[in-house]
Amino acid sequence: MFRATWKSLLARKVRLILSGLAVVLGVMFVSGAFVLTDTLGRSFDAVFADAYEGVDVNVSAKPKIALSETEGEQVPAAMPAATLEKVRTVGGVAEATGIVAADGARLIGSNGKVVTSFGPPQLGENWVGESDLVKLREGREPRADDEIVINGALAQAAKVKVGDRVGVLTLEPKKDFTVVGVFGYSGDRDSLGGANEVAFTTPVAQRLMLGEPDVFTNISVKAADGVGEAALRDDIAAAVGGDYEVKTGEQLSADASAGLKEGLSFFNKILLGFAAVALLVGTFLILNTFSIIVAQRTRELALMRAIGASGRQIIGSVVLEAVAVGLIASVLGLGAGIGVGALLAYLFGKLAGGLALAGIGVPAAAVIGAFSVGLVITVVAALLPALRASRIPPIAAMQDVATPDRPLTKVTVAGAIVTAIGGTLLFLGLSGNAGDNTLATILGGVLFAFIGVALLTPLISRPVVSLLGALFAWSVPGKLGRLNSGRNPRRTAITAAALMVGIALVTGVTVILDSAKGSISALAEDQIKAELVIAGVQGGPRPPSFDPAVLEKAAAIPGVQMVDGEYGDMAVVNGERTWVAASSNVAALERIFGAKATAGDISRLAPDQMLFSSDTAKSRNVSVGSKVSVQLSRGEARTYTVSGIYESSQLTNPVVLPPQAARDFAIPQPIQGFLQLAPGTRVADVQPQVETLLADSPEVSVADRAAFIEQQTSQLDTPLRMIQILLALAIVIAVLGIINTLALSVLERTRELGLLRAIGLRRAQTMRMITVEAVVISVFGALLGVVVGTGLGAAVVEALKDEGITDLVLPWGQMGVFLGLAAIIGVVAAVLPAVRAARINVLGAIAHD
């Protein structure tokens, strides 16, 4: 049996390679994800090991509000200079240096635009001199208040050099500085981890980055000779008290690296999710391939049974072929995954500003995942065809190779049950009744829904395919292609299901995001009563901001009736983390955003008062007159009195503080501004004057309400494009499935094709017949995908009504594009099988058995 299986495998190597490609692509994502995260993880380990190489012990104040890596840069707490002096008196301390280092120093480049960062921080620091790690490459250290030095990476990105005058945005509005030096790091590196760094004199760094004099973010300590780091850490911790975090350099490096790896794990899950989609689609392809092969080998397998092969041996023969395919696909997929992981790591390093990558490694998880997934998926997909092969009776050796269609009753019942399970899981997950397993429940529901629909597809394939094929029935090749596409409902359904998965996911995501954009646009158009809006597009962890003085100057422009500046921050309110806002003009809550008071007064705020939305007030059990403790990113906790409660909406913040509170926000500058014009005032008359006021705030611009809404909703286009690109992989696999099915079908119908050619069907007509068959199958799959994706997307939109997605928007244009794309896919997939069918030798085909 082994020799027979091996010969069978070699005889069908091309078709098995085609089916194995689906596994290769899925395994590539799995192994690539592990290679990527391992490479980046080790790269960040090296970066932080270098960064803290000269630090024996580090002292820092505990942050007021703890943030994860995915929530943005941590706002460091400031410690007084007295703490530095106290550390210096601890026995065993050879040297203690006060460090200022905080995110938020944005340098304006030679093109007049702010140098942005898509992940690495934009650090504002105090210059503490050169070391074994840091060296000045050009110029000198900063000495005057208007002098800075910058790292090599920032100098290149901003296209500035020593002697240039540049603007820098910090906690304060734009200040101009002279670049007096450019520094780099050992190993000829322009930065550490891609960070952009601006170094000021210590007093300027304290004022601009921390907002107060004589404070530091941390203290770097070097131990005296013979003093152990752990012992010195404990002595310093005892001296400074429990309000500080004291760690060795090794601990600090490990903690910083672990925080970044937490963010990388999220990216890893995304890649594994797309790998799961690719493998699901690949399962359909492999199942179809082995089903067709088993059908074509009916006589061969029956002869084996007749000469004594048992059903178990037949199963073993088919499974062994699957194992061979799975092993080869896993090896190829692992190799491709290593390449993809290395490429993505390279691109990530470039995007991060030149991150120095560690050597590309292949972790054990990548190898184990590749072979486990490749083998399991291939063998599982081949099990049903293997069981079918074992049931072939020996008498079939005397009959024709063709096998009659079996009833669809069992498949239909199974499909209905699986679809019902998927629907139930989706309902539980989307309705919030799945507890802590919401995401797993929703993903499980989607998986069961896809499998259930795939099982039900044979039931509808024949009538739908016949209807679609009628579009091509005006010619003989069209009629034949229509009949061929509907002659085997199971085969057509499985082939179409592979395309259906990719199209359904893309359609579903498009429905959700378009509905979100439509809902936001409608809500903003209805509720924002401001004709002009000052805002920017957030391209990193920090939202754009602008000079608060712009608000006062804008209010003086003729025709401007009301101006409001909005500030935002994460805070701890009565012990719970909550997003809070501060408004420069609290009356705008009613007049610009249409909020309605449900209790108290929401038109004004004293410095010790605050407002709550009705939903938040209910959940926090507060009412007018309640005393509430609020801890912001800076400063000490303060107690406010609730003076009013307003009706919750999607455009109002859960908590509003007085404008004075913004001083202690992480970003003490407005991130949005709203201008309401007097009746009869033209936007075109006011907008240019506001643009002039924003000359020193290059991160933001002023736009009319419609343009602002478009600007904000367009941010949803980026994730949509990324998802569409990644899900294109599933469509590629589906194309392979159509090619494979048609190629095997051509081989199966060799004699039939020979007879058709013999009675006058020309080569071109034969090719058109195969093309029609492919187009009908692919359009059928796309049609299924559009319907299923629309249904899933509509269900999610319905479940998210309470989150503000209230309008269901169906992307009719994109649905039409998907169907048109499916027709093109069918034509492309038909090329090779059609050419092969046209080249069949007529006499040889007629004699084919």
mmCIF file of C-alpha atoms in Angstrom, residues 54 66 96 239 322 392 437 489 647 668 673 721 760 818:
data_model
loop_
_atom_site.group_PDB
_atom_site.id
_atom_site.type_symbol
_atom_site.label_atom_id
_atom_site.label_comp_id
_atom_site.label_asym_id
_atom_site.label_seq_id
_atom_site.Cartn_x
_atom_site.Cartn_y
_atom_site.Cartn_z
ATOM 1 C CA GLY A 54 25.579 52.790 32.320
ATOM 2 C CA ALA A 66 -0.621 54.258 34.748
ATOM 3 C CA ALA A 96 23.695 60.550 40.877
ATOM 4 C CA ALA A 239 16.060 56.399 51.940
ATOM 5 C CA ALA A 322 -2.331 14.284 2.886
ATOM 6 C CA ILE A 392 -15.986 2.116 -2.264
ATOM 7 C CA ASN A 437 -15.251 35.393 26.568
ATOM 8 C CA PRO A 489 -23.408 20.793 -6.576
ATOM 9 C CA GLU A 647 -27.899 63.929 28.844
ATOM 10 C CA PRO A 668 -2.233 71.083 28.708
ATOM 11 C CA GLY A 673 -11.442 74.124 18.812
ATOM 12 C CA ARG A 721 -7.415 49.160 3.524
ATOM 13 C CA GLY A 760 -17.308 20.011 -34.026
ATOM 14 C CA PHE A 818 -16.559 42.534 -5.582
#
